[in-house]
Tab-separated table of C-alpha atoms in Angstrom:
chain	number	residue	atom	x	y	z
A	1298	UNK	CA	22.149	-6.851	-12.937
A	1299	UNK	CA	22.480	-5.525	-16.470
A	1300	UNK	CA	19.888	-6.445	-19.084
A	1301	UNK	CA	18.304	-5.185	-22.274
A	1302	UNK	CA	14.658	-4.520	-21.367
A	1303	UNK	CA	13.662	-3.809	-24.943
A	1304	UNK	CA	14.998	-7.207	-26.037
A	1305	UNK	CA	13.307	-8.952	-23.092
A	1306	UNK	CA	9.964	-7.407	-24.077
A	1307	UNK	CA	10.312	-8.400	-27.745
A	1308	UNK	CA	11.403	-11.927	-26.797
A	1309	UNK	CA	8.495	-12.404	-24.380
A	1310	UNK	CA	5.544	-10.562	-25.952
A	1311	UNK	CA	3.943	-10.513	-29.409
A	1312	UNK	CA	4.850	-6.890	-30.103
A	1313	UNK	CA	6.244	-6.001	-33.550
A	1314	UNK	CA	8.415	-3.236	-32.074
A	1315	UNK	CA	9.200	-1.327	-28.884
A	1316	UNK	CA	9.561	2.397	-29.519
A	1317	UNK	CA	10.215	5.309	-27.155
A	1318	UNK	CA	11.038	3.096	-24.180
A	1319	UNK	CA	11.384	5.496	-21.254
A	1320	UNK	CA	11.736	5.085	-17.516
A	1321	UNK	CA	9.169	6.998	-15.471
A	1322	UNK	CA	9.455	8.006	-11.833
A	1323	UNK	CA	6.394	7.183	-9.740
A	1324	UNK	CA	8.005	7.262	-6.320
A	1325	UNK	CA	8.004	3.478	-5.823
A	1326	UNK	CA	10.874	1.828	-3.958
A	1327	UNK	CA	10.007	-1.769	-4.791
A	1328	UNK	CA	9.889	-1.579	-8.585
A	1329	UNK	CA	10.962	0.319	-11.691
A	1330	UNK	CA	8.455	1.656	-14.210
A	1331	UNK	CA	8.686	2.278	-17.949
A	1332	UNK	CA	6.471	3.240	-20.860
A	1333	UNK	CA	6.797	2.408	-24.544
A	1334	UNK	CA	4.799	2.671	-27.741
A	1335	UNK	CA	4.014	-0.020	-30.286
A	1336	UNK	CA	1.429	-0.054	-33.058
A	1337	UNK	CA	0.438	3.480	-32.128
A	1338	UNK	CA	-0.542	2.395	-28.602
A	1339	UNK	CA	1.129	3.199	-25.296
A	1340	UNK	CA	1.993	0.535	-22.712
A	1341	UNK	CA	3.216	0.515	-19.129
A	1342	UNK	CA	5.966	-1.788	-17.821
A	1343	UNK	CA	6.400	-2.604	-14.141
A	1344	UNK	CA	9.708	-4.256	-13.344
A	1345	UNK	CA	9.720	-5.949	-9.944
A	1346	UNK	CA	12.955	-5.529	-8.030
A	1347	UNK	CA	12.185	-7.471	-4.851
A	1348	UNK	CA	8.839	-9.269	-5.164
A	1349	UNK	CA	8.812	-13.011	-5.847
A	1350	UNK	CA	6.891	-14.490	-8.752
A	1351	UNK	CA	4.351	-16.082	-6.421
A	1352	UNK	CA	3.432	-12.650	-5.030
A	1353	UNK	CA	2.920	-11.273	-8.554
A	1354	UNK	CA	0.663	-14.216	-9.391
A	1355	UNK	CA	-1.491	-13.422	-6.361
A	1356	UNK	CA	-1.679	-9.716	-7.293
A	1357	UNK	CA	-2.803	-10.621	-10.810
A	1358	UNK	CA	-5.462	-12.994	-9.505
A	1359	UNK	CA	-6.807	-10.135	-7.378
A	1360	UNK	CA	-6.757	-7.777	-10.373
A	1361	UNK	CA	-8.773	-10.247	-12.453
A	1362	UNK	CA	-11.287	-10.678	-9.624
A	1363	UNK	CA	-11.732	-6.918	-9.256
A	1364	UNK	CA	-12.212	-6.399	-12.998
A	1365	UNK	CA	-14.920	-9.080	-12.972
A	1366	UNK	CA	-16.615	-7.157	-10.141
A	1367	UNK	CA	-16.618	-3.778	-11.847
A	1368	UNK	CA	-13.485	-2.201	-10.346
A	1369	UNK	CA	-11.366	-0.423	-12.957
A	1370	UNK	CA	-7.673	-1.242	-12.719
A	1371	UNK	CA	-4.781	-2.487	-14.866
A	1372	UNK	CA	-5.527	-4.210	-18.170
A	1373	UNK	CA	-2.692	-6.722	-18.194
A	1374	UNK	CA	-1.185	-7.964	-21.466
A	1375	UNK	CA	-0.536	-11.678	-21.933
A	1376	UNK	CA	2.901	-12.774	-23.111
A	1377	UNK	CA	3.773	-15.442	-25.666
A	1378	UNK	CA	3.111	-18.150	-23.071
A	1379	UNK	CA	-0.316	-16.795	-22.166
A	1380	UNK	CA	0.823	-15.440	-18.799
A	1381	UNK	CA	0.243	-11.897	-17.545
A	1382	UNK	CA	3.868	-11.510	-16.433
A	1383	UNK	CA	7.305	-12.640	-17.596
A	1384	UNK	CA	10.308	-13.878	-15.682
A	1385	UNK	CA	13.116	-14.022	-18.198
A	1386	UNK	CA	16.796	-14.248	-17.293
A	1387	UNK	CA	15.938	-13.422	-13.708
A	1388	UNK	CA	14.040	-10.242	-14.649
A	1389	UNK	CA	10.425	-10.260	-13.437
A	1390	UNK	CA	8.089	-7.801	-15.138
A	1391	UNK	CA	4.534	-7.198	-16.326
A	1392	UNK	CA	3.028	-5.090	-19.103
A	1393	UNK	CA	-0.336	-3.376	-19.066
A	1394	UNK	CA	-2.167	-0.932	-21.253
A	1395	UNK	CA	-1.249	2.618	-20.312
A	1396	UNK	CA	-3.946	4.311	-18.212
A	1397	UNK	CA	-4.660	7.972	-18.802
A	1398	UNK	CA	-5.224	9.891	-15.595
A	1399	UNK	CA	-3.399	11.559	-12.759
A	1400	UNK	CA	-2.605	10.621	-9.195
A	1401	UNK	CA	-2.830	12.988	-6.272
A	1402	UNK	CA	0.667	12.579	-4.920
A	1403	UNK	CA	1.124	11.871	-1.227
A	1404	UNK	CA	2.650	15.256	-0.395
A	1405	UNK	CA	-0.152	17.248	-2.035
A	1406	UNK	CA	-3.244	18.639	-0.329
A	1407	UNK	CA	-6.435	16.738	-1.061
A	1408	UNK	CA	-9.795	18.269	-1.871
A	1409	UNK	CA	-13.068	17.414	-0.126
A	1410	UNK	CA	-14.117	15.725	-3.376
A	1411	UNK	CA	-11.068	13.455	-3.342
A	1412	UNK	CA	-11.699	12.493	0.288
A	1413	UNK	CA	-15.284	11.544	-0.621
A	1414	UNK	CA	-14.110	9.614	-3.670
A	1415	UNK	CA	-11.492	7.744	-1.647
A	1416	UNK	CA	-14.040	6.738	1.016
A	1417	UNK	CA	-16.530	5.553	-1.609
A	1418	UNK	CA	-13.769	3.890	-3.618
A	1419	UNK	CA	-12.437	1.938	-0.645
A	1420	UNK	CA	-15.947	0.812	0.279
A	1421	UNK	CA	-16.542	-0.387	-3.299
A	1422	UNK	CA	-13.173	-2.150	-3.335
A	1423	UNK	CA	-14.073	-3.967	-0.107
A	1424	UNK	CA	-17.480	-4.951	-1.453
A	1425	UNK	CA	-15.868	-6.298	-4.624
A	1426	UNK	CA	-13.079	-8.212	-2.885
A	1427	UNK	CA	-15.270	-9.708	-0.131
A	1428	UNK	CA	-15.905	-12.983	-1.995
A	1429	UNK	CA	-12.417	-13.311	-3.516
A	1430	UNK	CA	-11.082	-16.826	-2.913
A	1431	UNK	CA	-7.415	-16.139	-3.672
A	1432	UNK	CA	-5.474	-18.043	-1.008
A	1433	UNK	CA	-4.025	-15.834	1.726
A	1434	UNK	CA	-2.821	-16.567	5.230
A	1435	UNK	CA	-4.508	-14.343	7.798
A	1436	UNK	CA	-2.293	-11.671	9.368
A	1437	UNK	CA	-3.298	-10.111	12.682
A	1438	UNK	CA	-2.133	-6.570	11.913
A	1439	UNK	CA	-3.470	-5.248	15.223
A	1440	UNK	CA	-1.507	-7.697	17.364
A	1441	UNK	CA	1.247	-5.889	19.300
A	1442	UNK	CA	2.765	-9.216	20.342
A	1443	UNK	CA	3.080	-10.444	16.768
A	1444	UNK	CA	4.730	-7.221	15.626
A	1445	UNK	CA	6.924	-7.122	18.711
A	1446	UNK	CA	8.328	-10.577	17.985
A	1447	UNK	CA	9.280	-9.689	14.418
A	1448	UNK	CA	10.952	-6.455	15.519
A	1449	UNK	CA	12.946	-8.215	18.229
A	1450	UNK	CA	14.326	-10.452	15.480
A	1451	UNK	CA	15.298	-7.410	13.420
A	1452	UNK	CA	16.880	-5.794	16.479
A	1453	UNK	CA	19.064	-8.859	17.083
A	1454	UNK	CA	20.248	-8.952	13.473
A	1455	UNK	CA	21.133	-5.252	13.437
A	1456	UNK	CA	22.835	-5.344	16.826
A	1457	UNK	CA	24.961	-8.349	15.813
A	1458	UNK	CA	26.486	-6.618	12.767
A	1459	UNK	CA	30.255	-6.327	13.146
A	1460	UNK	CA	30.600	-3.259	10.897
A	1461	UNK	CA	27.309	-1.354	11.007
A	1462	UNK	CA	26.990	1.754	8.869
A	1463	UNK	CA	24.979	4.929	9.570
A	1464	UNK	CA	21.877	3.432	7.962
A	1465	UNK	CA	22.091	0.361	10.206
A	1466	UNK	CA	22.380	2.636	13.224
A	1467	UNK	CA	19.304	4.592	12.183
A	1468	UNK	CA	17.355	1.379	11.649
A	1469	UNK	CA	18.382	0.045	15.060
A	1470	UNK	CA	17.288	3.273	16.754
A	1471	UNK	CA	14.019	3.150	14.833
A	1472	UNK	CA	13.310	-0.447	15.849
A	1473	UNK	CA	14.075	0.139	19.527
A	1474	UNK	CA	11.891	3.246	19.694
A	1475	UNK	CA	9.093	1.388	17.924
A	1476	UNK	CA	9.378	-1.442	20.456
A	1477	UNK	CA	9.056	1.053	23.314
A	1478	UNK	CA	5.818	2.364	21.815
A	1479	UNK	CA	4.501	-1.145	21.289
A	1480	UNK	CA	4.916	-1.767	25.018
A	1481	UNK	CA	2.747	1.286	25.717
A	1482	UNK	CA	-0.151	0.169	23.509
A	1483	UNK	CA	-0.156	-3.529	24.422
A	1484	UNK	CA	-3.187	-3.183	26.707
A	1485	UNK	CA	-5.340	-1.274	24.206
A	1486	UNK	CA	-6.506	-4.341	22.281
A	1487	UNK	CA	-7.181	-6.696	25.197
A	1488	UNK	CA	-10.891	-5.856	25.515
A	1489	UNK	CA	-11.636	-5.693	21.791
A	1490	UNK	CA	-13.587	-8.647	20.378
A	1491	UNK	CA	-11.880	-9.085	17.016
A	1492	UNK	CA	-13.934	-12.196	16.299
A	1493	UNK	CA	-16.835	-9.921	15.389
A	1494	UNK	CA	-14.894	-7.999	12.721
A	1495	UNK	CA	-15.194	-8.693	8.958
A	1496	UNK	CA	-12.032	-10.108	7.386
A	1497	UNK	CA	-11.093	-9.637	3.741
A	1498	UNK	CA	-8.147	-8.990	1.431
A	1499	UNK	CA	-7.133	-5.442	2.232
A	1500	UNK	CA	-5.506	-3.353	-0.489
A	1501	UNK	CA	-2.925	-2.404	2.114
A	1502	UNK	CA	-1.868	0.831	0.419
A	1503	UNK	CA	-5.121	2.524	-0.631
A	1504	UNK	CA	-3.627	6.017	-0.791
A	1505	UNK	CA	-4.042	8.839	-3.292
A	1506	UNK	CA	-0.798	7.882	-5.031
A	1507	UNK	CA	-2.322	4.498	-5.911
A	1508	UNK	CA	-5.537	5.875	-7.371
A	1509	UNK	CA	-6.063	7.633	-10.690
A	1510	UNK	CA	-8.419	10.599	-10.917
A	1511	UNK	CA	-9.879	12.516	-13.850
A	1512	UNK	CA	-9.774	16.322	-14.136
A	1513	UNK	CA	-12.899	16.559	-11.963
A	1514	UNK	CA	-11.285	14.640	-9.061
A	1515	UNK	CA	-13.397	11.551	-9.769
A	1516	UNK	CA	-11.658	8.297	-8.878
A	1517	UNK	CA	-11.300	6.242	-12.050
A	1518	UNK	CA	-8.751	3.482	-11.402
A	1519	UNK	CA	-7.241	1.647	-8.428
A	1520	UNK	CA	-3.677	0.406	-8.931
A	1521	UNK	CA	-0.709	-1.222	-7.136
A	1522	UNK	CA	-1.635	-4.385	-5.266
A	1523	UNK	CA	1.790	-5.334	-3.890
A	1524	UNK	CA	0.754	-4.682	-0.270
A	1525	UNK	CA	-2.431	-6.743	-0.162
A	1526	UNK	CA	-3.000	-8.577	3.108
A	1527	UNK	CA	-5.805	-10.736	4.467
A	1528	UNK	CA	-6.856	-9.133	7.713
A	1529	UNK	CA	-9.604	-7.064	9.336
A	1530	UNK	CA	-11.066	-4.540	6.882
A	1531	UNK	CA	-10.535	-1.842	9.510
A	1532	UNK	CA	-6.832	-1.882	8.619
A	1533	UNK	CA	-7.523	-0.326	5.203
A	1534	UNK	CA	-10.114	2.033	6.645
A	1535	UNK	CA	-7.860	3.330	9.408
A	1536	UNK	CA	-4.725	3.603	7.277
A	1537	UNK	CA	-6.442	5.418	4.407
A	1538	UNK	CA	-8.494	7.789	6.554
A	1539	UNK	CA	-5.548	8.713	8.803
A	1540	UNK	CA	-3.451	9.453	5.714
A	1541	UNK	CA	-6.114	11.735	4.241
A	1542	UNK	CA	-6.757	13.470	7.567
A	1543	UNK	CA	-3.174	14.536	8.277
A	1544	UNK	CA	-3.084	18.277	8.943
A	1545	UNK	CA	0.368	19.034	7.579
A	1546	UNK	CA	0.544	17.649	4.039
A	1547	UNK	CA	4.336	17.957	4.039
A	1548	UNK	CA	4.631	15.713	7.100
A	1549	UNK	CA	3.632	12.673	5.127
A	1550	UNK	CA	3.549	9.979	7.787
A	1551	UNK	CA	3.521	11.639	11.195
A	1552	UNK	CA	1.309	14.717	11.053
A	1553	UNK	CA	-1.395	15.433	13.611
A	1554	UNK	CA	-4.869	14.401	12.504
A	1555	UNK	CA	-7.889	16.498	11.450
A	1556	UNK	CA	-10.727	14.728	13.260
A	1557	UNK	CA	-13.414	16.308	11.055
A	1558	UNK	CA	-11.866	14.732	7.956
A	1559	UNK	CA	-11.494	11.419	9.778
A	1560	UNK	CA	-15.136	11.346	10.865
A	1561	UNK	CA	-16.392	12.446	7.445
A	1562	UNK	CA	-14.432	9.640	5.776
A	1563	UNK	CA	-15.912	7.052	8.135
A	1564	UNK	CA	-19.454	8.342	7.556
A	1565	UNK	CA	-19.104	8.183	3.758
A	1566	UNK	CA	-17.582	4.690	3.885
A	1567	UNK	CA	-20.355	3.563	6.236
A	1568	UNK	CA	-23.020	4.744	3.761
A	1569	UNK	CA	-21.521	2.545	1.029
A	1570	UNK	CA	-20.481	-0.396	3.182
A	1571	UNK	CA	-21.910	-0.316	6.737
A	1572	UNK	CA	-19.558	-0.872	9.660
A	1573	UNK	CA	-20.669	-3.100	12.515
A	1574	UNK	CA	-21.340	-1.542	15.916
A	1575	UNK	CA	-18.343	-3.489	17.258
A	1576	UNK	CA	-16.068	-1.950	14.626
A	1577	UNK	CA	-17.276	1.571	15.365
A	1578	UNK	CA	-16.767	1.102	19.104
A	1579	UNK	CA	-13.190	-0.097	18.602
A	1580	UNK	CA	-12.068	2.694	16.256
A	1581	UNK	CA	-10.544	5.087	18.836
A	1582	UNK	CA	-8.257	2.428	20.305
A	1583	UNK	CA	-7.369	0.944	16.932
A	1584	UNK	CA	-6.335	4.298	15.486
A	1585	UNK	CA	-3.822	4.510	18.322
A	1586	UNK	CA	-2.641	0.948	17.765
A	1587	UNK	CA	-2.331	1.375	13.999
A	1588	UNK	CA	-0.352	4.598	14.396
A	1589	UNK	CA	2.327	2.552	16.147
A	1590	UNK	CA	2.145	-0.703	14.222
A	1591	UNK	CA	1.738	0.546	10.646
A	1592	UNK	CA	4.591	1.349	8.276
A	1593	UNK	CA	3.610	5.041	8.525
A	1594	UNK	CA	5.784	5.251	11.625
A	1595	UNK	CA	8.686	3.462	9.943
A	1596	UNK	CA	8.835	5.887	7.033
A	1597	UNK	CA	8.246	8.773	9.414
A	1598	UNK	CA	11.606	8.131	11.012
A	1599	UNK	CA	13.460	8.507	7.748
A	1600	UNK	CA	11.542	11.611	6.711
A	1601	UNK	CA	11.846	13.353	10.071
A	1602	UNK	CA	15.675	13.205	10.188
A	1603	UNK	CA	16.702	14.653	13.547
A	1604	UNK	CA	13.073	14.992	14.651
A	1605	UNK	CA	12.486	11.240	14.695
A	1606	UNK	CA	11.333	10.746	18.281
A	1607	UNK	CA	9.355	13.983	18.312
A	1608	UNK	CA	7.591	12.983	15.071
A	1609	UNK	CA	6.420	9.650	16.426
A	1610	UNK	CA	5.330	11.221	19.703
A	1611	UNK	CA	3.215	13.830	17.909
A	1612	UNK	CA	1.666	11.109	15.764
A	1613	UNK	CA	0.465	9.287	18.858
A	1614	UNK	CA	-0.932	12.225	20.840
């Protein structure tokens, strides 16, 4: 779809001009990002490529809740209709005030200070979001059966294609290998009493690329709420800590894990936001389950190229 973003911004927002409109690369696959200047002030534009308007509304409601609870994040700009996003001519986008700071990109090594800040930051996010009443359907992210069903559907669709390309073939191989691993971990959750676990709106992608740090490695802002999900808070804890604890920083999604980093993260989080004894007891099994069920494994296939099966196997050792 071709469109004039500058014109869409001027038609939708009360800006006198849009100068120095530039696209910026932030590594996101689900949106495009731009910056521009008006009135001597810099702004950030997020253009949603695949998310529906209803999902953006939910993300913005979460952002407003977090701001009211002391979490620093986007300062969204209202358009001419008083909304914090615009959907004009089929182009869905939002504008926020530009945030100064830097992210620690996912392929970079992380300092001990950043690990501490991430553990404290996630705990504070969970404390802030605990009483958020934004409507979400619960998702059992640790249910092998639920994930298995969805992947069987994908397998059928891929296998039924009359003219599959190389990408389809890779996806089909990925899905079938993932299903084989799901079979192996199906028994791990049977004796876990999930009814005792706190449930809240997880960030879903609380990684260093979605946090802004100052020059002293202090976490200043939390951004990107497109992957929020209402589920057990352990999902965020496990996903974030496993990401930070990977030994090989260049193997982004399937590296072996540094247990010392993992344990340190859990201890720091626990100081800010205590885990229940039931949660602590279930962690070893759930790390194994999450390593199979999370999207880390999906992306690992693409990044590992010819080492796909080996990469997933090493992840689950």
